[in-house]
Amino acid sequence: MSDDIAVRLQQVRQMYGYSQRELAKRAGVTNSSVSMIEQGRVSPSVSSLEKLLKGIPMTLRDFFNFDPNSQSRSFYRSFEIYQGSKDGIDSYCLGSDESPKDNELLYQVYSPGSDTGESMLVAKQECSGFVVQGALEVTINNQCQHLEPGDGFFVDALFPYRLRNVSDQKTIVVISD
């Protein structure tokens, strides 16, 4: 277990760009403590590891859930962005419609008069968005607002909502889902 902690700590520290000395200073521990843990010569107590991780900052849970060998993508070219169209709404999303991310960023273009449908959608998780261009009527849990460019909205998980373009031009909305 201490070997796993040693490797993880070193990878996390390097990922954040900290030297052993910098991490020790940020966490309020000695440089030799960090060095000995990373070499696997010392197995830290839970409280010692927690103190060390506060210098990053990272929780114990995140530390042990972190996959240092993960090959997740950080950058996408325009031709790699998923594009779909339905009922006058063009959607652009990072990744693929076959493997949606937990935290998607959507860029949607609503044609004049288009909306998400007569039936209210239900947010599976919290989401937020803002209007970039045009005008959008947003109904959330029976509250309705007319939003202009720069205005935003927030939908709590399990709340019903509906988005509708009320302008005579295309409306562009960016949504974090």
mmCIF file with all atom_site columns, C-alpha atoms in Angstrom, residues 8-147:
data_model
loop_
_atom_site.group_PDB
_atom_site.id
_atom_site.type_symbol
_atom_site.label_atom_id
_atom_site.label_alt_id
_atom_site.label_comp_id
_atom_site.label_asym_id
_atom_site.label_entity_id
_atom_site.label_seq_id
_atom_site.pdbx_PDB_ins_code
_atom_site.Cartn_x
_atom_site.Cartn_y
_atom_site.Cartn_z
_atom_site.occupancy
_atom_site.B_iso_or_equiv
_atom_site.pdbx_formal_charge
_atom_site.auth_seq_id
_atom_site.auth_comp_id
_atom_site.auth_asym_id
_atom_site.auth_atom_id
_atom_site.pdbx_PDB_model_num
ATOM 1   C CA . ARG A 1 8   ? 0.412   8.380  -6.452  1.00 0.00 ? 8   ARG A CA 1
ATOM 2   C CA . LEU A 1 9   ? 1.840   11.205 -4.356  1.00 0.00 ? 9   LEU A CA 1
ATOM 3   C CA . GLN A 1 10  ? 4.746   11.707 -6.716  1.00 0.00 ? 10  GLN A CA 1
ATOM 4   C CA . GLN A 1 11  ? 2.475   11.693 -9.787  1.00 0.00 ? 11  GLN A CA 1
ATOM 5   C CA . VAL A 1 12  ? -0.042  14.089 -8.251  1.00 0.00 ? 12  VAL A CA 1
ATOM 6   C CA . ARG A 1 13  ? 2.717   16.423 -7.041  1.00 0.00 ? 13  ARG A CA 1
ATOM 7   C CA . GLN A 1 14  ? 4.309   16.468 -10.490 1.00 0.00 ? 14  GLN A CA 1
ATOM 8   C CA . MET A 1 15  ? 0.949   16.916 -12.191 1.00 0.00 ? 15  MET A CA 1
ATOM 9   C CA . TYR A 1 16  ? 0.471   20.128 -10.193 1.00 0.00 ? 16  TYR A CA 1
ATOM 10  C CA . GLY A 1 17  ? 4.036   21.190 -11.006 1.00 0.00 ? 17  GLY A CA 1
ATOM 11  C CA . TYR A 1 18  ? 5.290   21.209 -7.404  1.00 0.00 ? 18  TYR A CA 1
ATOM 12  C CA . SER A 1 19  ? 8.756   20.200 -6.306  1.00 0.00 ? 19  SER A CA 1
ATOM 13  C CA . GLN A 1 20  ? 9.030   18.153 -3.115  1.00 0.00 ? 20  GLN A CA 1
ATOM 14  C CA . ARG A 1 21  ? 10.250  21.289 -1.363  1.00 0.00 ? 21  ARG A CA 1
ATOM 15  C CA . GLU A 1 22  ? 7.267   23.360 -2.609  1.00 0.00 ? 22  GLU A CA 1
ATOM 16  C CA . LEU A 1 23  ? 4.733   20.726 -1.545  1.00 0.00 ? 23  LEU A CA 1
ATOM 17  C CA . ALA A 1 24  ? 6.373   20.414 1.882   1.00 0.00 ? 24  ALA A CA 1
ATOM 18  C CA . LYS A 1 25  ? 6.237   24.182 2.342   1.00 0.00 ? 25  LYS A CA 1
ATOM 19  C CA . ARG A 1 26  ? 2.586   24.386 1.239   1.00 0.00 ? 26  ARG A CA 1
ATOM 20  C CA . ALA A 1 27  ? 1.595   21.520 3.568   1.00 0.00 ? 27  ALA A CA 1
ATOM 21  C CA . GLY A 1 28  ? 3.671   22.662 6.538   1.00 0.00 ? 28  GLY A CA 1
ATOM 22  C CA . VAL A 1 29  ? 5.812   19.518 6.703   1.00 0.00 ? 29  VAL A CA 1
ATOM 23  C CA . THR A 1 30  ? 9.504   18.866 6.212   1.00 0.00 ? 30  THR A CA 1
ATOM 24  C CA . ASN A 1 31  ? 10.999  18.226 2.801   1.00 0.00 ? 31  ASN A CA 1
ATOM 25  C CA . SER A 1 32  ? 12.427  14.930 4.051   1.00 0.00 ? 32  SER A CA 1
ATOM 26  C CA . SER A 1 33  ? 8.891   13.749 4.989   1.00 0.00 ? 33  SER A CA 1
ATOM 27  C CA . VAL A 1 34  ? 7.721   14.163 1.402   1.00 0.00 ? 34  VAL A CA 1
ATOM 28  C CA . SER A 1 35  ? 10.884  12.531 0.073   1.00 0.00 ? 35  SER A CA 1
ATOM 29  C CA . MET A 1 36  ? 10.660  9.496  2.363   1.00 0.00 ? 36  MET A CA 1
ATOM 30  C CA . ILE A 1 37  ? 6.960   8.947  1.566   1.00 0.00 ? 37  ILE A CA 1
ATOM 31  C CA . GLU A 1 38  ? 7.612   9.173  -2.176  1.00 0.00 ? 38  GLU A CA 1
ATOM 32  C CA . GLN A 1 39  ? 10.503  6.701  -1.869  1.00 0.00 ? 39  GLN A CA 1
ATOM 33  C CA . GLY A 1 40  ? 8.192   4.274  -0.061  1.00 0.00 ? 40  GLY A CA 1
ATOM 34  C CA . ARG A 1 41  ? 10.425  4.249  3.009   1.00 0.00 ? 41  ARG A CA 1
ATOM 35  C CA . VAL A 1 42  ? 7.690   5.689  5.238   1.00 0.00 ? 42  VAL A CA 1
ATOM 36  C CA . SER A 1 43  ? 4.001   4.882  5.188   1.00 0.00 ? 43  SER A CA 1
ATOM 37  C CA . PRO A 1 44  ? 2.114   8.007  6.256   1.00 0.00 ? 44  PRO A CA 1
ATOM 38  C CA . SER A 1 45  ? -0.765  7.920  8.714   1.00 0.00 ? 45  SER A CA 1
ATOM 39  C CA . VAL A 1 46  ? -4.158  9.008  7.402   1.00 0.00 ? 46  VAL A CA 1
ATOM 40  C CA . SER A 1 47  ? -3.867  12.359 9.176   1.00 0.00 ? 47  SER A CA 1
ATOM 41  C CA . SER A 1 48  ? -0.320  12.922 7.830   1.00 0.00 ? 48  SER A CA 1
ATOM 42  C CA . LEU A 1 49  ? -1.409  12.154 4.287   1.00 0.00 ? 49  LEU A CA 1
ATOM 43  C CA . GLU A 1 50  ? -4.445  14.375 4.691   1.00 0.00 ? 50  GLU A CA 1
ATOM 44  C CA . LYS A 1 51  ? -2.222  17.240 5.888   1.00 0.00 ? 51  LYS A CA 1
ATOM 45  C CA . LEU A 1 52  ? 0.101   16.727 2.945   1.00 0.00 ? 52  LEU A CA 1
ATOM 46  C CA . LEU A 1 53  ? -2.785  16.697 0.460   1.00 0.00 ? 53  LEU A CA 1
ATOM 47  C CA . LYS A 1 54  ? -4.114  20.003 1.798   1.00 0.00 ? 54  LYS A CA 1
ATOM 48  C CA . GLY A 1 55  ? -1.008  21.560 0.256   1.00 0.00 ? 55  GLY A CA 1
ATOM 49  C CA . ILE A 1 56  ? -2.128  20.497 -3.220  1.00 0.00 ? 56  ILE A CA 1
ATOM 50  C CA . PRO A 1 57  ? -5.248  20.868 -2.393  1.00 0.00 ? 57  PRO A CA 1
ATOM 51  C CA . MET A 1 58  ? -6.847  17.448 -2.780  1.00 0.00 ? 58  MET A CA 1
ATOM 52  C CA . THR A 1 59  ? -9.086  15.318 -0.589  1.00 0.00 ? 59  THR A CA 1
ATOM 53  C CA . LEU A 1 60  ? -8.179  11.786 0.482   1.00 0.00 ? 60  LEU A CA 1
ATOM 54  C CA . ARG A 1 61  ? -11.107 10.525 -1.559  1.00 0.00 ? 61  ARG A CA 1
ATOM 55  C CA . ASP A 1 62  ? -9.882  12.270 -4.711  1.00 0.00 ? 62  ASP A CA 1
ATOM 56  C CA . PHE A 1 63  ? -6.333  11.078 -4.046  1.00 0.00 ? 63  PHE A CA 1
ATOM 57  C CA . PHE A 1 64  ? -7.367  7.425  -3.947  1.00 0.00 ? 64  PHE A CA 1
ATOM 58  C CA . ASN A 1 65  ? -9.874  7.759  -6.808  1.00 0.00 ? 65  ASN A CA 1
ATOM 59  C CA . PHE A 1 66  ? -7.344  9.511  -9.037  1.00 0.00 ? 66  PHE A CA 1
ATOM 60  C CA . ASP A 1 67  ? -6.150  7.304  -11.898 1.00 0.00 ? 67  ASP A CA 1
ATOM 61  C CA . PRO A 1 68  ? -2.633  8.476  -12.767 1.00 0.00 ? 68  PRO A CA 1
ATOM 62  C CA . ASN A 1 69  ? -2.646  6.275  -15.872 1.00 0.00 ? 69  ASN A CA 1
ATOM 63  C CA . SER A 1 70  ? -5.884  7.724  -17.232 1.00 0.00 ? 70  SER A CA 1
ATOM 64  C CA . GLN A 1 71  ? -5.678  8.696  -20.850 1.00 0.00 ? 71  GLN A CA 1
ATOM 65  C CA . SER A 1 72  ? -8.622  11.110 -20.893 1.00 0.00 ? 72  SER A CA 1
ATOM 66  C CA . ARG A 1 73  ? -8.572  13.754 -23.575 1.00 0.00 ? 73  ARG A CA 1
ATOM 67  C CA . SER A 1 74  ? -8.263  17.439 -22.838 1.00 0.00 ? 74  SER A CA 1
ATOM 68  C CA . PHE A 1 75  ? -8.354  18.947 -26.330 1.00 0.00 ? 75  PHE A CA 1
ATOM 69  C CA . TYR A 1 76  ? -10.609 18.481 -29.345 1.00 0.00 ? 76  TYR A CA 1
ATOM 70  C CA . ARG A 1 77  ? -10.399 19.844 -32.880 1.00 0.00 ? 77  ARG A CA 1
ATOM 71  C CA . SER A 1 78  ? -13.549 21.184 -34.519 1.00 0.00 ? 78  SER A CA 1
ATOM 72  C CA . PHE A 1 79  ? -13.945 18.059 -36.689 1.00 0.00 ? 79  PHE A CA 1
ATOM 73  C CA . GLU A 1 80  ? -13.944 15.887 -33.517 1.00 0.00 ? 80  GLU A CA 1
ATOM 74  C CA . ILE A 1 81  ? -16.862 17.692 -31.874 1.00 0.00 ? 81  ILE A CA 1
ATOM 75  C CA . TYR A 1 82  ? -20.141 15.798 -32.006 1.00 0.00 ? 82  TYR A CA 1
ATOM 76  C CA . GLN A 1 83  ? -22.822 17.613 -34.000 1.00 0.00 ? 83  GLN A CA 1
ATOM 77  C CA . GLY A 1 84  ? -26.493 16.772 -33.944 1.00 0.00 ? 84  GLY A CA 1
ATOM 78  C CA . SER A 1 85  ? -29.699 18.465 -34.993 1.00 0.00 ? 85  SER A CA 1
ATOM 79  C CA . LYS A 1 86  ? -33.263 17.942 -33.808 1.00 0.00 ? 86  LYS A CA 1
ATOM 80  C CA . ASP A 1 87  ? -36.400 20.096 -34.036 1.00 0.00 ? 87  ASP A CA 1
ATOM 81  C CA . GLY A 1 88  ? -34.535 23.218 -35.144 1.00 0.00 ? 88  GLY A CA 1
ATOM 82  C CA . ILE A 1 89  ? -31.851 22.953 -32.460 1.00 0.00 ? 89  ILE A CA 1
ATOM 83  C CA . ASP A 1 90  ? -28.270 22.309 -33.577 1.00 0.00 ? 90  ASP A CA 1
ATOM 84  C CA . SER A 1 91  ? -26.092 20.908 -30.765 1.00 0.00 ? 91  SER A CA 1
ATOM 85  C CA . TYR A 1 92  ? -22.315 20.715 -30.552 1.00 0.00 ? 92  TYR A CA 1
ATOM 86  C CA . CYS A 1 93  ? -20.731 18.640 -27.795 1.00 0.00 ? 93  CYS A CA 1
ATOM 87  C CA . LEU A 1 94  ? -17.215 17.508 -26.887 1.00 0.00 ? 94  LEU A CA 1
ATOM 88  C CA . GLY A 1 95  ? -16.765 13.772 -27.259 1.00 0.00 ? 95  GLY A CA 1
ATOM 89  C CA . SER A 1 96  ? -19.289 11.462 -28.816 1.00 0.00 ? 96  SER A CA 1
ATOM 90  C CA . ASP A 1 97  ? -23.016 10.960 -28.480 1.00 0.00 ? 97  ASP A CA 1
ATOM 91  C CA . GLU A 1 98  ? -22.209 7.288  -27.811 1.00 0.00 ? 98  GLU A CA 1
ATOM 92  C CA . SER A 1 99  ? -20.103 8.047  -24.720 1.00 0.00 ? 99  SER A CA 1
ATOM 93  C CA . PRO A 1 100 ? -21.378 11.241 -23.089 1.00 0.00 ? 100 PRO A CA 1
ATOM 94  C CA . LYS A 1 101 ? -19.253 12.862 -20.411 1.00 0.00 ? 101 LYS A CA 1
ATOM 95  C CA . ASP A 1 102 ? -20.509 13.469 -16.877 1.00 0.00 ? 102 ASP A CA 1
ATOM 96  C CA . ASN A 1 103 ? -19.792 17.143 -17.298 1.00 0.00 ? 103 ASN A CA 1
ATOM 97  C CA . GLU A 1 104 ? -20.677 18.058 -20.864 1.00 0.00 ? 104 GLU A CA 1
ATOM 98  C CA . LEU A 1 105 ? -20.334 21.462 -22.437 1.00 0.00 ? 105 LEU A CA 1
ATOM 99  C CA . LEU A 1 106 ? -22.973 22.078 -25.076 1.00 0.00 ? 106 LEU A CA 1
ATOM 100 C CA . TYR A 1 107 ? -23.088 24.830 -27.660 1.00 0.00 ? 107 TYR A CA 1
ATOM 101 C CA . GLN A 1 108 ? -26.622 25.016 -29.015 1.00 0.00 ? 108 GLN A CA 1
ATOM 102 C CA . VAL A 1 109 ? -28.066 27.084 -31.851 1.00 0.00 ? 109 VAL A CA 1
ATOM 103 C CA . TYR A 1 110 ? -31.851 27.510 -31.726 1.00 0.00 ? 110 TYR A CA 1
ATOM 104 C CA . SER A 1 111 ? -33.612 28.465 -34.957 1.00 0.00 ? 111 SER A CA 1
ATOM 105 C CA . PRO A 1 112 ? -36.325 31.152 -34.597 1.00 0.00 ? 112 PRO A CA 1
ATOM 106 C CA . GLY A 1 113 ? -39.337 29.700 -32.777 1.00 0.00 ? 113 GLY A CA 1
ATOM 107 C CA . SER A 1 114 ? -37.642 26.397 -31.903 1.00 0.00 ? 114 SER A CA 1
ATOM 108 C CA . ASP A 1 115 ? -37.783 24.908 -28.433 1.00 0.00 ? 115 ASP A CA 1
ATOM 109 C CA . THR A 1 116 ? -36.938 21.799 -26.454 1.00 0.00 ? 116 THR A CA 1
ATOM 110 C CA . GLY A 1 117 ? -40.523 20.554 -26.825 1.00 0.00 ? 117 GLY A CA 1
ATOM 111 C CA . GLU A 1 118 ? -44.013 20.813 -25.393 1.00 0.00 ? 118 GLU A CA 1
ATOM 112 C CA . SER A 1 119 ? -43.102 18.432 -22.570 1.00 0.00 ? 119 SER A CA 1
ATOM 113 C CA . MET A 1 120 ? -40.743 19.735 -19.932 1.00 0.00 ? 120 MET A CA 1
ATOM 114 C CA . LEU A 1 121 ? -37.286 18.165 -19.780 1.00 0.00 ? 121 LEU A CA 1
ATOM 115 C CA . VAL A 1 122 ? -36.029 16.909 -16.418 1.00 0.00 ? 122 VAL A CA 1
ATOM 116 C CA . ALA A 1 123 ? -32.455 17.659 -15.403 1.00 0.00 ? 123 ALA A CA 1
ATOM 117 C CA . LYS A 1 124 ? -30.695 14.456 -14.297 1.00 0.00 ? 124 LYS A CA 1
ATOM 118 C CA . GLN A 1 125 ? -28.055 16.620 -12.643 1.00 0.00 ? 125 GLN A CA 1
ATOM 119 C CA . GLU A 1 126 ? -27.519 20.321 -12.057 1.00 0.00 ? 126 GLU A CA 1
ATOM 120 C CA . CYS A 1 127 ? -26.900 22.299 -15.231 1.00 0.00 ? 127 CYS A CA 1
ATOM 121 C CA . SER A 1 128 ? -26.366 25.927 -16.093 1.00 0.00 ? 128 SER A CA 1
ATOM 122 C CA . GLY A 1 129 ? -26.140 28.028 -19.188 1.00 0.00 ? 129 GLY A CA 1
ATOM 123 C CA . PHE A 1 130 ? -25.998 31.489 -20.651 1.00 0.00 ? 130 PHE A CA 1
ATOM 124 C CA . VAL A 1 131 ? -27.308 33.187 -23.740 1.00 0.00 ? 131 VAL A CA 1
ATOM 125 C CA . VAL A 1 132 ? -24.626 34.295 -26.182 1.00 0.00 ? 132 VAL A CA 1
ATOM 126 C CA . GLN A 1 133 ? -26.859 35.664 -28.937 1.00 0.00 ? 133 GLN A CA 1
ATOM 127 C CA . GLY A 1 134 ? -30.589 36.203 -29.481 1.00 0.00 ? 134 GLY A CA 1
ATOM 128 C CA . ALA A 1 135 ? -33.275 35.764 -26.846 1.00 0.00 ? 135 ALA A CA 1
ATOM 129 C CA . LEU A 1 136 ? -34.352 32.708 -24.931 1.00 0.00 ? 136 LEU A CA 1
ATOM 130 C CA . GLU A 1 137 ? -37.429 31.996 -22.861 1.00 0.00 ? 137 GLU A CA 1
ATOM 131 C CA . VAL A 1 138 ? -36.421 29.699 -20.012 1.00 0.00 ? 138 VAL A CA 1
ATOM 132 C CA . THR A 1 139 ? -39.001 27.936 -17.881 1.00 0.00 ? 139 THR A CA 1
ATOM 133 C CA . ILE A 1 140 ? -37.733 26.177 -14.763 1.00 0.00 ? 140 ILE A CA 1
ATOM 134 C CA . ASN A 1 141 ? -40.101 24.574 -12.269 1.00 0.00 ? 141 ASN A CA 1
ATOM 135 C CA . ASN A 1 142 ? -43.030 26.736 -13.506 1.00 0.00 ? 142 ASN A CA 1
ATOM 136 C CA . GLN A 1 143 ? -41.006 29.981 -13.325 1.00 0.00 ? 143 GLN A CA 1
ATOM 137 C CA . CYS A 1 144 ? -40.467 31.676 -16.683 1.00 0.00 ? 144 CYS A CA 1
ATOM 138 C CA . GLN A 1 145 ? -37.885 34.321 -17.642 1.00 0.00 ? 145 GLN A CA 1
ATOM 139 C CA . HIS A 1 146 ? -36.934 36.025 -20.902 1.00 0.00 ? 146 HIS A CA 1
ATOM 140 C CA . LEU A 1 147 ? -33.124 36.023 -21.176 1.00 0.00 ? 147 LEU A CA 1
#
